[in-house]
Every structure is written in C-alpha cells, then in structure tokens.
Amino acid sequence: MREEEKINNGVMKSSDDDDDEVVMIPCLDFSFYNNNNGLENWKKMMSKKVREACERHGLFYLVCDDQIIPKGLRENMIMGMKELFDLPEETKMKHQTTKAYGSYTSESPLSQSFGVYDSHLLQVSQEFTNLMWPNGNSSFCETMNSMSAKLLELNYMILKMIQEGYDLPKHYIWETEDMLMKGAVYFRLMRYKVPSKENNKEAGENGLVAHTDKNTLTILAQNDVEGLEMQTKSGKWIQLEIPHNAYVVIVAETLKAWSNGRLHAVNHRVKMKGDKERYSLGLFTMPKEEAKIEVPPELVDGNTHPLRYKPFTHGDFIKYFVSTLDENALDAFAGL
Ligand SMILES: O=C(O)CCC(=O)C(=O)O
Ligand SMILES: [Fe+2]
C-alpha cells in the first residue's frame, strides 16, 4: 500500500485480520510548530487533538519537519544503530550500569537493547561511544546526542500540549512542568532479529512482551519494519501500520495517574514476522524520583471523574513496580 493511500484525512487505519474492528489512529502533523503565523491558534487546535488521541487510544503517530527533527538525523541514527548492534557481543556487554534498565541486554534470543540515561548530554554520549568504539566514532556520538536532544524537546513539547489541551490554569502548568518535566531521560535502542521460519507464521514471534510504559511519555521511531502492536480498549490486539518517517507517541503510566486516568496508558508489544530485522529507538521521559505525582483538582469531577489515584512519588512507584513486576502496579500501588 502506498503511503498516500494509507493516510486519509490525517488518520491511519489498522485492522485485525480475524475481526472487523477498525481503529483509527490519528497521524498529527507538527510541521508548522516553529512557524510564527497563527501559531497560537495552531497550538490550541493541535493540543486538543493530542489530548483526544491520548485519551482515546493512548498513542498517536506524529510527523514533523526538519526544524523539529531532521530526516537525515533519524536516518543516520538508524544506520548507526546497525553498526552498534553489529559490534561483538563482548563489546556490547561492556555497557553495564546499576540503574534499572540502564545496561545492554540480550535476554530474549530475538531482541537486544541498550538503555542509556541522559544521552542528550554530550558527555554521556561521548562516554558511551568511547566504550563501544575505543578508537572513536564521532559521527555516532554526535548523532546519538542530537537525536536524543531533539526527541527530548519534542517530548516536552507534547507534554505541554497535553496540559494546554485540558485548559489548566497557568500557575498549574508551571507546577506540572516541575512535576513531570525535570526528571530522568532514558534513551533505548533496540534490535529485533528475523524470527525463525517455523515461528514466523501468522501470529509472529515475541520480540517484546505486552506491557505499559511506566514513565511519563515515550516517543518511538523504527526502521520501516512493522512489528509494534497495541491492545485496543476493547481488548483486541492490532498491528500498527506506522507511516514512513512517523514517530509513535505513547502515554505511560505516570502521565495516566497525573491525568486521573483520563489519558490511556496503552498496552503494547512487539511481534516479529517476515524476513527483515527491525530497529527501533525510544526516548522516555520520567519525573524525578522525589517528584510527587498529584492529580490537578481541575481533572477531578465527583460525578464523571472521581479521584482515582492518591498522591505518590515517582521513585516509590518505580521501586514497587521493579519489586513486583506487576503490570497493574499503578492501581495496586496508588489506586483509590
Ligand atoms: O520496539 C518498539 O517499537 C517498542 C519498544 C517499547 O515498547 C519499549 O521499549 O517500551
Ligand atoms: Fe513500551
């Protein structure tokens, strides 16, 4: 299918083979964000669409111009990842930290990943690159550093739009920025290998088990090999058809808690089919450990939206999740 045929009025269709459920995932074009003409109106309208998509589906596709993220940078990043994952296993294993998910892992035979905290800081990207390429690889370092910095800016931009989408009073927006946008930044690089032939049938082979993200907001990019699936609110799993060059924005649990459960933390997984390797990368933002996650009073309404979560610190929630690995951790830990 050609891209133009897949996109209809900025809306993507994905369907499940055994059923007629059609889910329309919006594809939002952020290209004019840096254009001053009519910016305020554009932002208002886009903020509402972002909020709506995050409430309805818990994810949306995003395309943007080179001012937000240059296409060449994204291509270089994916090419650089191939080079990185092709390094010898013992070199990749050198990336080990004590932070949760902050190391190289190849737990499943089908997938490997690197987790790097704070790669938007040049020094961190330099240290990581020097560990992987002791003779240097300045182009990878620069690419990794700018890609994570650009994705981080975009991540914060979307978080601000979500708040604007709720028309929260200005003073509250500053408080929320403090709560949600001043914490850790996590960059994850993933490779999924081609599944074996006998497992390479209809259902595909598990690349990443079903989960919700436990941070605030995630932005993903992939090479053009599909595999990411989401569970709809009615419980169906559908394979996403991500438009070429689009990013996937995913609502995570902490943002769901902040919004009093209005924003949907979508369950997703990766299933590998076909004969091509899949590369993906994700920029995850999360609050500071000590940040207190508290629902804004404006998002509580006794009749339609009674308070669902008590205040909690992000660090305590993550500790609880890591110790239980319970996919219902948010409700078990902070649900009322
Ligand atoms: O590889 C992907 O597209 C999904 C990755 C993902 O969901 C995650 O790292 O949390
Ligand atoms: Fe995820």
XYZ file of C-alpha atoms in Angstrom, residues 49-205:
157
model
C -6.127 16.724 19.042
C -3.185 15.456 21.080
C -5.303 15.242 24.210
C -8.100 13.485 22.358
C -5.764 10.895 20.804
C -4.077 10.246 24.155
C -7.426 9.768 25.864
C -8.953 7.601 23.178
C -6.029 5.408 22.111
C -3.088 6.177 24.394
C -0.945 6.725 21.335
C -0.751 8.619 18.080
C 1.535 8.968 15.081
C 3.457 12.172 14.660
C 5.166 13.554 11.591
C 7.253 16.699 11.652
C 9.529 18.873 9.564
C 13.314 19.098 9.713
C 13.137 22.014 12.148
C 11.828 19.657 14.807
C 13.820 16.543 13.836
C 15.787 16.435 10.567
C 15.002 13.340 8.487
C 18.712 12.875 7.807
C 19.415 12.738 11.543
C 16.854 9.995 12.009
C 18.291 8.021 9.075
C 21.819 8.380 10.429
C 20.645 7.223 13.830
C 19.096 4.052 12.424
C 22.218 3.380 10.318
C 24.413 3.986 13.353
C 22.328 1.530 15.361
C 23.015 -1.208 12.821
C 26.725 -0.557 13.235
C 26.334 -0.599 17.022
C 24.433 -3.882 17.198
C 26.908 -5.491 14.782
C 29.717 -4.986 17.305
C 30.979 -8.156 19.012
C 28.819 -9.356 21.904
C 31.667 -8.864 24.421
C 31.992 -5.205 23.407
C 28.259 -4.568 23.772
C 28.277 -6.320 27.155
C 30.635 -3.616 28.441
C 27.691 -1.248 28.736
C 26.551 -2.098 32.265
C 25.197 0.267 34.918
C 23.484 -0.211 38.239
C 20.472 1.816 37.130
C 17.282 -0.078 36.295
C 17.208 -0.883 32.562
C 20.440 1.084 32.048
C 22.535 -1.707 30.506
C 22.950 -3.796 27.378
C 20.633 -6.795 27.423
C 20.122 -9.734 25.124
C 17.701 -11.635 27.297
C 15.444 -12.849 24.570
C 17.031 -14.673 21.622
C 15.113 -12.398 19.301
C 15.932 -8.971 20.686
C 18.728 -6.938 22.206
C 18.664 -3.474 23.649
C 20.798 -0.705 25.080
C 19.410 1.612 27.729
C 21.285 4.888 28.158
C 20.289 7.563 30.658
C 20.898 11.220 29.742
C 22.396 10.743 26.283
C 21.118 14.254 25.452
C 24.136 15.386 27.490
C 27.183 15.389 25.220
C 29.494 13.915 27.836
C 27.225 10.894 28.302
C 27.054 10.204 24.560
C 30.842 10.556 24.405
C 31.394 8.078 27.233
C 29.008 5.578 25.700
C 30.576 5.898 22.234
C 34.124 5.603 23.579
C 33.177 2.438 25.418
C 31.765 0.880 22.270
C 34.414 2.226 19.880
C 37.653 2.767 21.801
C 39.177 4.231 18.614
C 36.372 6.768 18.475
C 33.248 7.199 16.372
C 32.490 10.908 16.454
C 29.694 10.661 13.937
C 27.753 8.124 16.036
C 28.346 10.204 19.153
C 27.053 13.379 17.533
C 24.067 11.595 16.004
C 23.056 9.873 19.247
C 23.452 13.081 21.199
C 21.421 15.269 18.810
C 18.756 12.642 18.212
C 18.102 12.271 21.926
C 18.193 16.038 22.494
C 15.694 16.640 19.659
C 13.402 13.848 20.863
C 13.555 15.232 24.383
C 12.477 18.682 23.182
C 9.634 17.093 21.250
C 8.635 15.006 24.277
C 8.389 18.119 26.475
C 6.532 19.965 23.719
C 3.886 17.223 23.664
C 3.590 17.169 27.463
C 2.951 20.921 27.411
C 0.334 20.468 24.701
C -1.448 17.805 26.728
C -1.742 20.242 29.619
C -2.902 23.006 27.294
C -5.454 20.555 25.922
C -7.019 20.493 29.407
C -7.078 24.304 29.704
C -5.409 24.161 33.101
C -4.753 27.490 34.836
C -1.298 28.941 34.077
C 0.043 28.535 37.624
C -0.769 24.861 37.468
C 1.113 24.417 34.195
C 4.316 25.580 35.902
C 3.759 23.196 38.792
C 3.182 20.339 36.380
C 6.305 21.193 34.434
C 8.184 20.874 37.662
C 6.449 17.590 38.451
C 6.707 15.894 35.060
C 9.471 17.511 33.058
C 12.512 17.820 35.239
C 13.448 14.226 35.770
C 15.349 11.430 34.114
C 15.708 10.993 30.391
C 16.151 7.491 29.062
C 17.134 6.534 25.521
C 16.550 2.947 24.432
C 17.974 1.381 21.294
C 16.545 -1.952 20.162
C 17.206 -4.588 17.533
C 14.778 -7.406 16.784
C 16.166 -10.255 14.736
C 14.356 -12.114 11.968
C 12.246 -14.849 13.586
C 12.877 -18.481 12.754
C 10.799 -19.855 9.882
C 8.616 -22.188 11.938
C 7.670 -19.361 14.307
C 7.380 -16.900 11.528
C 3.733 -17.625 10.773
C 0.608 -15.559 11.239
C 0.962 -14.691 14.899
C 4.658 -13.830 14.735
C 7.303 -14.378 17.390
